[in-house]
Amino acid sequence: MESIAKDMQGKFNVKTLVWDGAALKLIDQRKLPFEEIYIECSSAEEVSSAIRDMVVRGAPAIGVSAAYGVALAALKCKNLAGISEFASFMQSKIEMLADSRPTAVNLFWALERMKTIIDKNTALPQSFPPNGHTGKIRSIISFIVKEAENIEKEDVKINRDIGNNIFSIYKKSSAKYSILTHCNAGALATAGYGTALGVIRSLNGASMVKEVLVDETRPYLQGARLTAWELYREKIPFFVITDNMAAYFMARGEVDMVVVGADRIAANGDTANKIGTLGVSILAKYYKVPFYVAAPVSTIDINTLCGKSIPIEQRPEDEVRAVYENTVMPDYIPVKNPSFDVTPNENITAIITEKGAVFAPYAENIKRLF
Ligand code: MRU
């Protein structure tokens, strides 16, 4: 599988996931940037482990992978005849996949889409004999696979639209901007192009990027390992900085805007994203630097009223005790490892979605998107 990554040299479209109709191949993001290898998942359980273990990460990429997890579960049922047996098997796999990670709402959104297809096609008793038959099940399986493929395809288009919508705020011009980003909201975090990095890609396409300041994003180093890898391959000018350097650069007037992704946006605009985003937003507000969240509408959880209700994943302590694979403190040292924080809506200049940029008052303007 190594060749997939190698073939992509110099192209923007890093292949985060590759579906071949029978298996899902995921670039192993734990190994980047030193090794470009793919891991093959041929069951829903393997997809769930890949999500939990961070082989694949980033809200939209988790959603797309989970959808393929459902497709893989369905493919195991080719020889099944009973419709209700099929429906309850699929329901158990959806529940298992939903348990993979708690914060990114795209996981639940994608599973809900898959469930809708399953429910629609298994709840038509008049079209099925009581015991069903394999022909019917096979046609339902093909709808399920198609839906996962649609979710993947739509994601790339959505990200390009998000990227393009930055030009509703910054008109195309000869101006060049220094942009700070946190974590990785790039092609690796999506089915392609990225959300926050999609905005940066679009600005770069219009020659409007002076440089990108990439927060390294401790403890998991998504910025230093993944965002830097993407920007380097695409020749977008960038520097990695440690997380505690953002204030230094903002105080010197060297940051023109901050663009980050999101794992879950509450109905009032409060936004959960990678731990450290809240601190960056507070700095941006203090130094009057515009702070943008770039995310698809599927990241908005209209049923969660405000950020306080967003579940925050607590990750293993050892991620903090080590920097990449190098342990820097013994395991008797107590640590905490919340993986996300919530940026209050008042710190956000705009939320850039595929349907356009949304400004305050967020509760009102977000509602209009639905
Ligand atoms: O723990 P991770 O790496 O899955 O966290 C990812 C982020 O916080 C991203 O910024 C977010 O999912 C947006 S990805 C387009």
XYZ file of C-alpha atoms and ligand atoms in Angstrom:
385
model
C 0.000 0.000 0.000
C 2.988 2.261 0.385
C 2.755 3.207 -3.274
C -0.593 4.994 -2.811
C 1.054 7.626 -0.623
C 4.167 7.793 -2.812
C 2.113 8.328 -5.968
C 0.532 11.348 -4.377
C 3.802 13.313 -4.106
C 3.317 16.934 -5.036
C -0.464 16.646 -5.300
C -2.841 18.178 -2.793
C -5.096 15.171 -2.601
C -3.580 13.097 0.180
C -5.510 9.833 0.184
C -6.751 9.500 3.749
C -8.899 6.504 2.940
C -9.298 4.186 -0.011
C -12.433 2.070 -0.455
C -12.056 -0.840 -2.882
C -15.541 -2.332 -2.550
C -14.456 -5.010 -0.076
C -12.099 -3.281 2.355
C -11.253 0.171 3.694
C -7.607 1.154 3.554
C -6.623 3.924 5.935
C -3.345 5.780 5.904
C -1.937 5.102 9.373
C -1.826 8.615 10.826
C 0.042 7.373 13.901
C 3.041 6.686 11.691
C 3.094 9.964 9.775
C 5.215 11.783 8.767
C 7.978 9.165 8.975
C 6.146 6.247 7.394
C 3.396 6.316 4.793
C 1.654 2.987 5.227
C -1.953 1.919 4.913
C -3.907 -0.334 7.245
C -6.628 -2.509 5.790
C -9.965 -2.882 7.599
C -12.327 -5.596 6.452
C -14.849 -5.515 9.295
C -16.793 -2.917 11.281
C -14.798 -3.964 14.352
C -11.512 -3.189 12.611
C -12.830 0.228 11.559
C -13.945 0.946 15.114
C -10.481 0.034 16.469
C -8.836 2.195 13.788
C -10.955 5.166 14.938
C -10.336 4.507 18.644
C -6.595 4.006 18.139
C -6.215 7.153 15.978
C -5.209 5.361 12.772
C -7.852 7.657 11.320
C -8.841 10.853 13.124
C -10.452 14.224 12.444
C -14.218 14.631 12.637
C -15.242 14.188 8.968
C -12.732 11.352 8.354
C -14.102 9.524 11.389
C -17.636 9.919 9.991
C -16.730 8.633 6.525
C -14.777 5.695 8.003
C -17.685 4.733 10.263
C -20.027 4.777 7.246
C -17.700 2.306 5.512
C -17.641 0.293 8.750
C -21.416 -0.096 8.370
C -20.922 -1.065 4.709
C -18.382 -3.728 5.731
C -20.812 -5.136 8.297
C -23.526 -5.283 5.623
C -21.233 -7.089 3.187
C -20.880 -9.906 5.734
C -24.621 -10.560 5.364
C -24.689 -11.490 1.670
C -25.988 -14.969 2.384
C -28.461 -13.964 5.067
C -32.160 -14.397 4.283
C -34.079 -12.940 7.261
C -34.722 -9.214 6.985
C -35.287 -8.683 10.703
C -32.167 -10.690 11.534
C -30.272 -8.451 9.109
C -31.766 -5.261 10.595
C -30.869 -6.200 14.168
C -27.349 -7.314 13.161
C -26.819 -3.942 11.469
C -28.203 -2.073 14.488
C -25.712 -3.818 16.793
C -22.815 -2.859 14.479
C -23.973 0.765 14.361
C -24.052 0.857 18.165
C -20.585 -0.682 18.337
C -19.216 1.924 15.877
C -20.921 4.766 17.783
C -18.853 3.779 20.795
C -15.533 4.440 19.032
C -14.979 8.082 20.099
C -17.373 10.488 21.851
C -16.749 14.095 20.796
C -16.803 14.427 16.997
C -20.484 14.550 16.074
C -19.763 13.591 12.452
C -19.429 9.989 13.663
C -23.041 9.971 14.910
C -24.253 12.018 11.931
C -22.782 9.505 9.441
C -24.129 6.524 11.397
C -27.569 8.149 11.457
C -27.465 8.495 7.669
C -26.543 4.840 7.313
C -29.262 3.836 9.767
C -31.848 5.793 7.785
C -31.019 3.777 4.647
C -31.180 0.513 6.583
C -34.484 1.405 8.296
C -36.062 2.606 5.065
C -35.217 -0.607 3.254
C -35.900 -3.119 5.998
C -39.201 -1.633 7.187
C -41.288 -2.507 4.118
C -42.932 -5.779 5.116
C -45.171 -5.900 2.035
C -42.188 -6.101 -0.309
C -40.516 -8.940 1.613
C -41.653 -12.486 2.243
C -41.707 -13.096 6.073
C -38.340 -14.833 5.982
C -36.921 -12.420 3.420
C -34.585 -13.748 0.798
C -30.964 -13.227 -0.048
C -31.746 -11.319 -3.276
C -33.530 -8.569 -1.311
C -30.773 -8.410 1.263
C -28.169 -8.105 -1.458
C -29.956 -5.162 -2.993
C -30.190 -3.455 0.434
C -26.460 -4.071 0.906
C -25.778 -2.291 -2.378
C -27.804 0.751 -1.156
C -25.800 0.751 2.074
C -22.467 0.641 0.251
C -23.637 3.395 -2.110
C -24.605 5.615 0.826
C -21.123 5.277 2.356
C -19.583 6.136 -1.025
C -21.895 9.159 -1.282
C -20.862 10.392 2.168
C -17.219 10.192 1.087
C -17.776 11.975 -2.237
C -19.952 14.685 -0.720
C -17.322 15.399 1.924
C -14.693 16.398 -0.642
C -17.142 18.694 -2.441
C -18.285 20.235 0.853
C -14.687 20.969 1.838
C -13.995 22.682 -1.465
C -17.103 24.818 -0.952
C -15.990 25.701 2.584
C -12.596 26.694 1.169
C -14.173 28.822 -1.489
C -16.444 30.583 1.011
C -13.456 32.321 2.599
C -13.665 34.666 -0.396
C -16.969 36.004 0.880
C -14.923 37.465 3.754
C -11.565 38.141 2.057
C -12.097 39.235 -1.537
C -9.529 37.909 -3.971
C -6.699 40.440 -4.070
C -2.940 40.731 -3.994
C -2.980 40.808 -0.170
C -1.071 38.031 1.583
C -1.985 36.721 5.016
C -0.218 34.996 7.882
C -2.559 32.337 9.176
C -2.325 30.394 12.413
C -3.943 26.967 12.639
C -4.240 24.412 15.414
C -4.350 20.610 15.142
C -4.952 19.055 11.716
C -8.155 19.905 9.899
C -6.721 18.964 6.533
C -7.123 16.284 3.895
C -6.054 13.772 6.538
C -8.945 14.765 8.796
C -11.504 14.485 5.991
C -12.117 12.538 2.810
C -9.938 15.132 1.065
C -9.003 18.843 0.850
C -9.750 19.600 4.503
C -11.806 22.217 6.320
C -9.426 24.708 7.986
C -6.655 23.554 5.639
C -9.217 23.697 2.832
C -9.594 27.422 3.553
C -5.801 27.755 3.574
C -5.556 25.753 0.323
C -8.119 28.022 -1.336
C -6.328 31.166 -0.136
C -3.034 29.719 -1.333
C -4.607 28.948 -4.709
C -5.368 32.666 -4.940
C -1.747 33.478 -3.895
C -3.043 35.027 -0.674
C -0.968 33.041 1.831
C 2.162 34.662 3.209
C 2.814 31.833 5.637
C 1.023 29.409 7.909
C 1.954 29.135 11.571
C 1.240 25.561 12.601
C 0.724 24.932 16.320
C 2.456 21.646 17.092
C -0.655 20.580 19.083
C 0.536 18.662 22.098
C 0.056 15.967 23.196
C -0.674 14.130 19.949
C 1.213 16.548 17.682
C -1.377 16.630 14.899
C 0.026 20.012 13.835
C 3.719 19.105 13.818
C 3.227 15.646 12.320
C 0.182 15.925 10.053
C -0.539 19.548 9.102
C 3.165 20.156 8.469
C 3.289 16.992 6.306
C 0.373 18.185 4.193
C 1.669 21.755 3.781
C 5.188 20.545 2.957
C 3.932 18.223 0.228
C 1.938 21.036 -1.267
C 4.657 23.644 -0.993
C 2.531 26.053 1.040
C 4.931 28.207 3.122
C 4.713 27.335 6.822
C 6.521 27.164 10.153
C 5.740 24.847 13.021
C 5.599 26.628 16.369
C 5.139 25.167 19.831
C 1.705 25.781 21.310
C 3.031 28.330 23.783
C 4.411 30.590 21.011
C 1.092 31.782 19.599
C 0.896 34.810 21.939
C 4.414 35.872 20.950
C 3.511 36.015 17.273
C 0.139 37.655 17.843
C 1.661 40.305 20.120
C 4.077 41.178 17.306
C 1.226 41.575 14.840
C 2.453 38.561 12.865
C -0.863 36.697 12.724
C -3.593 38.047 10.440
C -6.169 35.353 11.102
C -6.685 32.068 12.909
C -8.487 29.222 11.104
C -9.354 25.998 12.930
C -11.642 23.030 12.372
C -14.328 21.692 14.705
C -15.425 18.393 16.197
C -18.844 19.556 17.318
C -20.545 22.928 17.100
C -23.449 23.468 19.476
C -26.672 25.172 18.356
C -25.424 28.450 19.853
C -22.073 28.323 18.014
C -19.918 27.140 20.939
C -17.307 24.951 19.289
C -15.455 21.872 20.533
C -12.116 21.391 18.819
C -8.690 20.021 19.703
C -7.404 20.874 23.171
C -5.660 24.240 23.008
C -8.113 25.834 20.594
C -9.825 27.699 23.459
C -6.519 29.280 24.505
C -5.791 30.354 20.928
C -9.272 31.915 20.677
C -8.732 33.902 23.887
C -5.394 35.188 22.567
C -6.970 36.056 19.230
C -9.705 38.036 20.953
C -7.167 39.872 23.114
C -4.985 40.763 20.129
C -7.986 41.455 17.851
C -7.045 38.736 15.385
C -10.056 37.288 13.480
C -10.784 33.738 14.596
C -12.557 31.454 12.089
C -13.990 27.990 12.513
C -14.208 26.061 9.228
C -16.581 23.098 9.341
C -19.304 21.318 7.404
C -22.917 21.705 8.508
C -22.752 18.032 9.611
C -20.442 19.156 12.446
C -23.230 21.323 13.853
C -25.169 19.444 16.508
C -28.442 21.315 16.567
C -29.643 19.124 19.460
C -26.827 20.281 21.733
C -27.816 23.716 22.915
C -24.455 24.967 24.175
C -20.848 23.908 24.585
C -21.262 22.754 28.205
C -23.252 19.739 26.974
C -20.587 18.523 24.521
C -18.941 15.301 25.791
C -15.188 15.728 26.024
C -13.037 12.680 25.383
C -10.379 11.932 28.007
C -7.500 10.148 26.279
C -4.836 7.835 27.733
C -2.413 9.451 30.187
C 0.607 8.028 28.380
C -0.022 10.377 25.441
C 1.000 13.211 27.784
C 3.923 11.302 29.286
C 5.458 10.890 25.856
C 6.374 13.223 23.045
C 5.710 11.221 19.919
C 7.204 7.854 20.894
C 9.711 9.218 23.411
C 8.681 8.936 27.030
C 9.603 12.104 28.907
C 8.225 11.241 32.352
C 7.827 8.006 34.274
C 4.370 6.502 34.595
C 4.070 7.389 38.314
C 3.808 11.057 37.324
C 0.112 12.006 37.424
C -1.205 13.693 34.290
C -4.527 14.710 32.752
C -5.407 14.414 29.083
C -8.650 16.039 27.952
C -8.587 15.795 24.176
C -10.856 18.731 23.302
C -11.953 22.069 24.700
C -14.853 24.353 23.922
C -14.425 27.803 22.417
C -17.343 30.046 23.396
C -19.209 31.588 20.484
C -18.212 35.127 21.498
C -14.593 34.320 20.594
C -15.526 33.259 17.059
C -15.516 35.814 14.232
C -17.354 33.492 11.819
C -18.117 29.837 11.224
C -17.365 29.051 7.593
C -19.558 26.247 6.248
C -20.302 24.912 2.768
C -23.510 26.949 2.889
C -21.664 30.187 3.578
C -20.067 32.061 6.466
C -22.204 32.365 9.599
C -21.743 35.320 11.958
C -23.213 36.251 15.359
C -25.924 36.030 16.551
C -25.074 32.358 16.108
C -28.159 30.697 17.595
C -30.340 32.560 15.129
C -28.077 32.285 12.087
C -27.172 28.625 12.636
C -30.875 27.736 12.753
C -31.234 29.176 9.242
C -28.788 26.578 7.900
C -31.175 23.738 8.694
O -8.257 13.954 18.132
P -8.373 14.320 16.691
O -7.061 14.352 15.969
O -9.412 13.480 15.969
O -8.927 15.812 16.690
C -9.152 16.447 15.473
C -9.539 17.863 15.591
O -9.682 18.395 16.655
C -9.820 18.582 14.311
O -9.483 19.927 14.408
C -11.316 18.476 13.986
O -11.738 17.138 14.018
C -11.650 19.055 12.670
S -11.082 18.047 11.346
C -11.616 18.710 9.884
